[in-house]
mmCIF file of C-alpha atoms in Angstrom:
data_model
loop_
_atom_site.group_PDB
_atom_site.id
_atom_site.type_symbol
_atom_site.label_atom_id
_atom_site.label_comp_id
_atom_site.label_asym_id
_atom_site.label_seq_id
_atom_site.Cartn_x
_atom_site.Cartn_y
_atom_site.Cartn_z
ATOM 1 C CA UNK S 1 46.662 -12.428 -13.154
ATOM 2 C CA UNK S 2 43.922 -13.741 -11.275
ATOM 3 C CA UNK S 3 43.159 -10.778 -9.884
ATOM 4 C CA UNK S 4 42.177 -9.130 -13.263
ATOM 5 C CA UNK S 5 40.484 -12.537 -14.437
ATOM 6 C CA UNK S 6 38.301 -11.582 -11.144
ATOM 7 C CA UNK S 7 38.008 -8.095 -11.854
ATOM 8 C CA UNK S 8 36.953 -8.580 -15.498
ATOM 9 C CA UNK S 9 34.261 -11.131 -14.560
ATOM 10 C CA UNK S 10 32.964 -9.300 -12.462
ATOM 11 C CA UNK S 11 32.610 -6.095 -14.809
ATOM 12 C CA UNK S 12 30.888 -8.540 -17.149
ATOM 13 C CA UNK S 13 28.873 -9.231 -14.808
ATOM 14 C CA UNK S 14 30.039 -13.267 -14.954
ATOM 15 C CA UNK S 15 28.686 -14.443 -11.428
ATOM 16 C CA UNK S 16 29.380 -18.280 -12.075
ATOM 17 C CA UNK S 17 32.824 -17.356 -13.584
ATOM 18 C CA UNK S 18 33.618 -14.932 -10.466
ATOM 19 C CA UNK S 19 32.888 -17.761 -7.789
ATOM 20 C CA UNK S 20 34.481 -20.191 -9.779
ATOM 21 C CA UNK S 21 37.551 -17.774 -9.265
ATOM 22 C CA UNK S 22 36.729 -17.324 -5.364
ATOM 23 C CA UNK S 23 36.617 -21.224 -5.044
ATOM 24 C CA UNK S 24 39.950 -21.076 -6.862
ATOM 25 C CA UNK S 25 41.335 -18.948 -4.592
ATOM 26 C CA UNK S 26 39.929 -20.517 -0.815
ATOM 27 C CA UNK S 27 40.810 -24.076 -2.435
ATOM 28 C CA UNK S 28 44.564 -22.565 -2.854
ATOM 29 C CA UNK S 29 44.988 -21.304 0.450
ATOM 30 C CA UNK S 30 43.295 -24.402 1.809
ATOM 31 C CA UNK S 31 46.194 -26.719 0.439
ATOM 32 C CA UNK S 32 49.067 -24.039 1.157
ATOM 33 C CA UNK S 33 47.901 -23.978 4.552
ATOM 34 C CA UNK S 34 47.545 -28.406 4.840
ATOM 35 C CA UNK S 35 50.869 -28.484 2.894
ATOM 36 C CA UNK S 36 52.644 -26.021 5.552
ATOM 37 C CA UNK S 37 50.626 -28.004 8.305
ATOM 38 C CA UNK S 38 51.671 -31.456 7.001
ATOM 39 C CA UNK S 39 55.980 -30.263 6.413
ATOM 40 C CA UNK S 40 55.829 -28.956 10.321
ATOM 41 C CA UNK S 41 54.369 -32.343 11.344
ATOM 42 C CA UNK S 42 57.250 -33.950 9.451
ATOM 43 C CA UNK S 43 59.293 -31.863 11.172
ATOM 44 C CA UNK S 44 58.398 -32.218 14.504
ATOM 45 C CA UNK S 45 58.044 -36.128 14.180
ATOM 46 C CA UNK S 46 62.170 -35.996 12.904
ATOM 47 C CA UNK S 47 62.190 -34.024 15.576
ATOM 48 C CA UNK S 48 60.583 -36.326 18.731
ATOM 49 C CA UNK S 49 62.349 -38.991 16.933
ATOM 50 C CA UNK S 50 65.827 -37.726 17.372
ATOM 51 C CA UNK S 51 64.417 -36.718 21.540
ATOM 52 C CA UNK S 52 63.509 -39.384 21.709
ATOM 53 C CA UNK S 53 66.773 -41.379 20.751
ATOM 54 C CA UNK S 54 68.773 -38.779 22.808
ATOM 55 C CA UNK S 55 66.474 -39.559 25.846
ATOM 56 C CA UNK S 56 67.107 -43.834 25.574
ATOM 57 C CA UNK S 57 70.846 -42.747 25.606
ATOM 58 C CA UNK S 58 70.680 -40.031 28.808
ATOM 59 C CA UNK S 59 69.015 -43.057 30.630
ATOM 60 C CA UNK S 60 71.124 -45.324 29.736
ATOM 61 C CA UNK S 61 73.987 -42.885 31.122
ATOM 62 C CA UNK S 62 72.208 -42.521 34.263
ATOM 63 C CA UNK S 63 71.173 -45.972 35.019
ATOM 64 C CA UNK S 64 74.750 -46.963 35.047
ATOM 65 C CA UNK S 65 75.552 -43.775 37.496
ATOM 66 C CA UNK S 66 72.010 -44.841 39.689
ATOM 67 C CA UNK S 67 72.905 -48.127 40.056
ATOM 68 C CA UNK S 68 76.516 -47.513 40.860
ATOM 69 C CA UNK S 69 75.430 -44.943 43.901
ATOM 70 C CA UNK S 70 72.971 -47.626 44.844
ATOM 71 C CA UNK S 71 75.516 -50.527 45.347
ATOM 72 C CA UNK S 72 77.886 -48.355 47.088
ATOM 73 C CA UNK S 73 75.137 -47.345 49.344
ATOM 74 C CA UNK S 74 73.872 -51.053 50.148
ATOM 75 C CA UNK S 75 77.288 -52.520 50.710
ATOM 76 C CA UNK S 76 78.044 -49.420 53.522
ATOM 77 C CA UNK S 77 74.644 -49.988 55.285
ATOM 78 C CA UNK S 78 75.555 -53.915 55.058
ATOM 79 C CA UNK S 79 79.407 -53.502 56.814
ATOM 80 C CA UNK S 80 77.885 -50.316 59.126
ATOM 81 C CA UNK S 81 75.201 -52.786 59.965
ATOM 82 C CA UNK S 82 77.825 -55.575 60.775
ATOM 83 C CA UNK S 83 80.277 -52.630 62.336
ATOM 84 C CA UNK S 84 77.543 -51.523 64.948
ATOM 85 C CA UNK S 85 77.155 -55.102 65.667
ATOM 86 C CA UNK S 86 80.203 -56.351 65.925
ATOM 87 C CA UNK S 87 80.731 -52.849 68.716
ATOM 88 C CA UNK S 88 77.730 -54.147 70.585
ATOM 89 C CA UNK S 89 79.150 -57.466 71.209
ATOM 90 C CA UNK S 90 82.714 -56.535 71.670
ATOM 91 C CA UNK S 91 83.524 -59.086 69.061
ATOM 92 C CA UNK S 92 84.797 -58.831 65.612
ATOM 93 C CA UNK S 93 84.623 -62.019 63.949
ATOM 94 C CA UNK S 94 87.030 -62.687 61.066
ATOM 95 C CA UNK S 95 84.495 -63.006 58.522
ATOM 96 C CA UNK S 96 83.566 -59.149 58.954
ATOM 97 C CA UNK S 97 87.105 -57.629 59.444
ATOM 98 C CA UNK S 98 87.184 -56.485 55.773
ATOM 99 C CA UNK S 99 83.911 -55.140 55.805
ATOM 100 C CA UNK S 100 84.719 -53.494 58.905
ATOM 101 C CA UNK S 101 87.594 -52.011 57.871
ATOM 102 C CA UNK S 102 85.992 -51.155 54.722
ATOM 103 C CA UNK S 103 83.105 -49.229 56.709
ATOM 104 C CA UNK S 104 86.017 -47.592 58.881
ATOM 105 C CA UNK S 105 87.361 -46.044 55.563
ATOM 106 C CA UNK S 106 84.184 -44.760 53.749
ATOM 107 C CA UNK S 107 81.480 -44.685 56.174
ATOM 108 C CA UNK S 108 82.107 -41.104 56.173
ATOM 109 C CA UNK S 109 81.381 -40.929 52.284
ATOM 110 C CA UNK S 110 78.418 -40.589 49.334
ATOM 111 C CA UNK S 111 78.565 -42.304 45.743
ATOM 112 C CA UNK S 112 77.104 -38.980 43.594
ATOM 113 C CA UNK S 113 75.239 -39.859 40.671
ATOM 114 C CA UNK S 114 74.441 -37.529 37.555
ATOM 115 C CA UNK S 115 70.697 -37.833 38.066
ATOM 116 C CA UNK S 116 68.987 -35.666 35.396
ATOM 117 C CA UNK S 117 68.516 -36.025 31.768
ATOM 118 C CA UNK S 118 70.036 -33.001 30.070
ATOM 119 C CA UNK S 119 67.695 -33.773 27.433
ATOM 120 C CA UNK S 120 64.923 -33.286 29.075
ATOM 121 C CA UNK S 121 65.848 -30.382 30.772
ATOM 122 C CA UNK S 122 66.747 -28.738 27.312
ATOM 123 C CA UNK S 123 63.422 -29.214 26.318
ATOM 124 C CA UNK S 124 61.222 -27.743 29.078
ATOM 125 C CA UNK S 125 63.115 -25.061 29.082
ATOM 126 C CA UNK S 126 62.482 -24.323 25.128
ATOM 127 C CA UNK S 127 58.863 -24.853 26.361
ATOM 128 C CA UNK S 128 58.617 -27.707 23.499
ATOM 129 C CA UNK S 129 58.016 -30.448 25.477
ATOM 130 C CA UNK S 130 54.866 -31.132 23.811
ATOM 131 C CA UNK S 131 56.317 -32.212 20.983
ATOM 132 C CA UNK S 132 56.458 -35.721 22.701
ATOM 133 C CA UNK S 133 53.013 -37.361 22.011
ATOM 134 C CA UNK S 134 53.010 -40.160 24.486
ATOM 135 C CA UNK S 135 51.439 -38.359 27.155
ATOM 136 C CA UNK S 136 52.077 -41.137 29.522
ATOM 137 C CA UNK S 137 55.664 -40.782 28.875
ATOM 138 C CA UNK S 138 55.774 -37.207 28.758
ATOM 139 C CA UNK S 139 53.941 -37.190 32.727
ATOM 140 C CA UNK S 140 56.419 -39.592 34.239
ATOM 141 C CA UNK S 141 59.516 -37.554 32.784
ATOM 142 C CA UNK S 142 58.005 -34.397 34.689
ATOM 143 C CA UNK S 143 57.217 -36.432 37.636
ATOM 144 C CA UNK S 144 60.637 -37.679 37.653
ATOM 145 C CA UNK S 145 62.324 -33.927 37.768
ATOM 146 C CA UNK S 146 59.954 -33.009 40.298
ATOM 147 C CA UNK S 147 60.961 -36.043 42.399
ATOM 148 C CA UNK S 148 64.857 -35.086 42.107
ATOM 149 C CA UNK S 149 63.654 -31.996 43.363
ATOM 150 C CA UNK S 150 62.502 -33.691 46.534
ATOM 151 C CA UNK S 151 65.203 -35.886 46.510
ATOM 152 C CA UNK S 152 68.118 -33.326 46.360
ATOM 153 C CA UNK S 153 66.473 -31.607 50.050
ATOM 154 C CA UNK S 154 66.698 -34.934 51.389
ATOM 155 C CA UNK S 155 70.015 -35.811 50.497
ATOM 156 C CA UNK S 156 71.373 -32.881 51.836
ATOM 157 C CA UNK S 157 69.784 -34.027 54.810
ATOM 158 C CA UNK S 158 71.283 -37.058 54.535
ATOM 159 C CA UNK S 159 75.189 -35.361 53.938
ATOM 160 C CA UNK S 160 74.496 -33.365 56.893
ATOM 161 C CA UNK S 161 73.909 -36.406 59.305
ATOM 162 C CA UNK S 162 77.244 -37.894 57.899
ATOM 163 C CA UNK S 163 78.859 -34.816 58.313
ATOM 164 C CA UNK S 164 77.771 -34.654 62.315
ATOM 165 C CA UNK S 165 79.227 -37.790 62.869
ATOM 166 C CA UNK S 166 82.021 -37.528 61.059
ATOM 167 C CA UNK S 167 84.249 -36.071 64.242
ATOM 168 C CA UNK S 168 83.720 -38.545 66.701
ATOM 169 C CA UNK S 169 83.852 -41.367 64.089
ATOM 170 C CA UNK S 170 87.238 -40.587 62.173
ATOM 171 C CA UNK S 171 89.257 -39.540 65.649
ATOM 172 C CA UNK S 172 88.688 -43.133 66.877
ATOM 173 C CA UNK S 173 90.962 -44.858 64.396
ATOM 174 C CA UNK S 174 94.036 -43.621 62.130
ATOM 175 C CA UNK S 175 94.011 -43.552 58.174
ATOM 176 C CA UNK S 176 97.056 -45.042 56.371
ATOM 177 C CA UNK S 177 99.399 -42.080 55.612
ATOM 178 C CA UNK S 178 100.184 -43.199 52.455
ATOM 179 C CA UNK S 179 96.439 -43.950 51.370
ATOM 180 C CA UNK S 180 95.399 -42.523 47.719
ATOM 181 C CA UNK S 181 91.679 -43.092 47.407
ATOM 182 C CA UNK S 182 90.336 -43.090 43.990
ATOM 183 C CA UNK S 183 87.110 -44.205 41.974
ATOM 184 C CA UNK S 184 87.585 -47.729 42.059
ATOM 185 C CA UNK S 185 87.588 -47.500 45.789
ATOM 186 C CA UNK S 186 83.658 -46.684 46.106
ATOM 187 C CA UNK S 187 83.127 -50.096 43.943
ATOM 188 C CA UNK S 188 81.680 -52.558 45.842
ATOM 189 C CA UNK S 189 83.668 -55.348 47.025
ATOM 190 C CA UNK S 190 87.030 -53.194 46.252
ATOM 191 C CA UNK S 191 90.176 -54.266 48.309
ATOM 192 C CA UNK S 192 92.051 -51.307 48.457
ATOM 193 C CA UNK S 193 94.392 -53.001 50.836
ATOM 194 C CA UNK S 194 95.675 -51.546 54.144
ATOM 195 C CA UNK S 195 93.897 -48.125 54.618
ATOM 196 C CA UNK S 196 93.047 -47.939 58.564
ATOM 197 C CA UNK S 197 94.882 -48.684 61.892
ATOM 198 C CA UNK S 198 92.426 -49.179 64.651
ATOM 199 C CA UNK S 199 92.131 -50.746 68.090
ATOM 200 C CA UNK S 200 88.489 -52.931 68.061
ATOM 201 C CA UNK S 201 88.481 -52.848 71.936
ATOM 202 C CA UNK S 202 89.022 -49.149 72.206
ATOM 203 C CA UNK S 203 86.339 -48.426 69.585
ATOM 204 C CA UNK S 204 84.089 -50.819 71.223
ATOM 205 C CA UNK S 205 84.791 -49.329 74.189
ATOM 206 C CA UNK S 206 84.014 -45.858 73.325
ATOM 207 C CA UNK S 207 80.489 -44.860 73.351
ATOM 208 C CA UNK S 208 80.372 -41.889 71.348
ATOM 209 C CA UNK S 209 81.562 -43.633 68.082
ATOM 210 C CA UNK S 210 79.449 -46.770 68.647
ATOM 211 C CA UNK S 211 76.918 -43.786 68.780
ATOM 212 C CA UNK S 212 78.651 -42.380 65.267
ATOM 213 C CA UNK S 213 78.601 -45.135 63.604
ATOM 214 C CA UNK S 214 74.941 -45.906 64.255
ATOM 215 C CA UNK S 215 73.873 -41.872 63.009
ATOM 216 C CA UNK S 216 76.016 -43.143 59.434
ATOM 217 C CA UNK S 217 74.066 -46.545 59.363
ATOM 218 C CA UNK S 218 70.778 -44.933 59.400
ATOM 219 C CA UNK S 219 72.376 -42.229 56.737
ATOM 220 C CA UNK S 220 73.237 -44.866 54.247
ATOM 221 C CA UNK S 221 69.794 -46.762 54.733
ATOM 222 C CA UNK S 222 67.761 -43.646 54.501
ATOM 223 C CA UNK S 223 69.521 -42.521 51.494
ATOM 224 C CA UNK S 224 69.526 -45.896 50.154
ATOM 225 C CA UNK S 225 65.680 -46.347 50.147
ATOM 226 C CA UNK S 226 65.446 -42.862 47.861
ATOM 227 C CA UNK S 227 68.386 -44.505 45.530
ATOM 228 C CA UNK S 228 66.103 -47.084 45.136
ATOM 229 C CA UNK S 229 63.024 -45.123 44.621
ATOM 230 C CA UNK S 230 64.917 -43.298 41.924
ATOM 231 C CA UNK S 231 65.942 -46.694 40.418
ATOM 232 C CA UNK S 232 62.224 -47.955 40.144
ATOM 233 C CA UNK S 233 61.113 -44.184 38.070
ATOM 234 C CA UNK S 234 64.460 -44.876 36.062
ATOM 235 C CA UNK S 235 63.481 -47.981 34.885
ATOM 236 C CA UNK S 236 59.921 -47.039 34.122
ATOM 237 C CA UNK S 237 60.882 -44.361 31.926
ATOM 238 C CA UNK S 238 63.137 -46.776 29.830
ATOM 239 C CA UNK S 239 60.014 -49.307 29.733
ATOM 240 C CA UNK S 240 58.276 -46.323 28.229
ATOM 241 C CA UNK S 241 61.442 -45.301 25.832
ATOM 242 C CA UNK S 242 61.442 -48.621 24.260
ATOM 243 C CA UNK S 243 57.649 -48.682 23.798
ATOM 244 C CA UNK S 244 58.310 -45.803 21.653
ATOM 245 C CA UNK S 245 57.637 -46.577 18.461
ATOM 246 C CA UNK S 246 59.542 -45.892 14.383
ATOM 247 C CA UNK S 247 58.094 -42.673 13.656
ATOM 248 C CA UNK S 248 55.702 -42.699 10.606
#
């Protein structure tokens, strides 16, 4: 229709009528094109809202796995600080028997943690993670996948060092036979009751599993200090997360 409106006008010869009709037009596309612009900013702000949202709750899942590793990771460099002390001495006071005995049973072992936000890792790979407009937030969440990547080269380091002593320091003592390890045995302070037989004097006496037990202190500590480098980007990205504001 306004096609022939056009076409009539301009057989007439009706210049004023004909741009009138041309403004008509470029004004129409103008506001289809706004509206279209304005519904996928609507969308994509439901959108970074609901990310958003699902990011707070991914953290929230791996702080609570992050902290876990961390404590388990403390308390063994704490007792195989206390074990390699007690060896040097040739004394094992009564106070550090448990924690002794507790480093006996899983010095040999790692607390895993579920590290990465599936979130996240959804989104980079659907190449939309520029929907997020907090650029700040956006940078640390990269920086923190690219430290995991670091991270996971160094604790494979770390498994390997535990795995090299892990001959000389289990044949030194005997596990319970009827020992049943589960989850609640890697939380700290757990008493999972009689789980080793061991001779102190014999172990102190026996160079290469003072020597063991040493390589699986500095194991724990090492990986300990990248637990807790992890922890510190952790919480920074949940300071940023709750900065987040309602979306408008």
């Amino acid at each position: 229709m306004l096609l022939r409106r056009v076409i009539e006008h301009v057989r007439d010869q009706n210049w004023f009528a004909v741009v009138i009709d041309f403004m008509i037009v470029v004004i129409g596309v103008f506001i289809g094109i706004q509206v279209a612009n304005w519904n996928e900013e609507r969308i994509n702000r439901h959108e970074e809202s609901v990310l958003v949202e699902r990011l707070r709750v991914d953290f929230d899942r791996i702080k609570e796995d992050s902290d876990r590793s961390l404590a388990f990771h403390k308390e063994m460099t704490a007792h195989l600080q206390t074990m390699v002390r007690s060896l040097r001495s040739g004394t094992l006071n009564k106070e550090d028997v448990a924690g002794f005995e507790r480093a006996l049973l899983l010095g040999i072992a790692f607390q895993t943690s579920a590290d990465n936000a599936g979130t996240f890792t959804e989104l980079l790979s659907s190449g939309r993670a520029n929907i997020l407009r907090d650029r700040e937030l956006l940078d640390e969440l990269v920086d923190y996948e690219d430290f995991l990547d670091r991270f996971r080269f160094a604790e494979e380091y770390y498994r390997d060092l535990a795995m090299g002593a892990m001959g000389a320091f289990t044949a030194a003592f005997e596990y319970d036979a009827d020992l049943r390890l589960t989850s609640d045995a890697f939380e700290v302070g757990t008493d999972v009751g009689p789980a080793v037989s061991y001779d102190f004097e014999a172990l102190a006496a026996a160079p290469a599993f003072e020597n063991a037990a040493e390589q699986l202190m500095f194991t724990h500590s090492g990986f300990t200090l990248w637990r807790l480098r992890i922890s510190a980007r952790i919480a920074q990205i949940q300071q940023l997360l709750s900065e987040v504001g309602p979306v408008e």
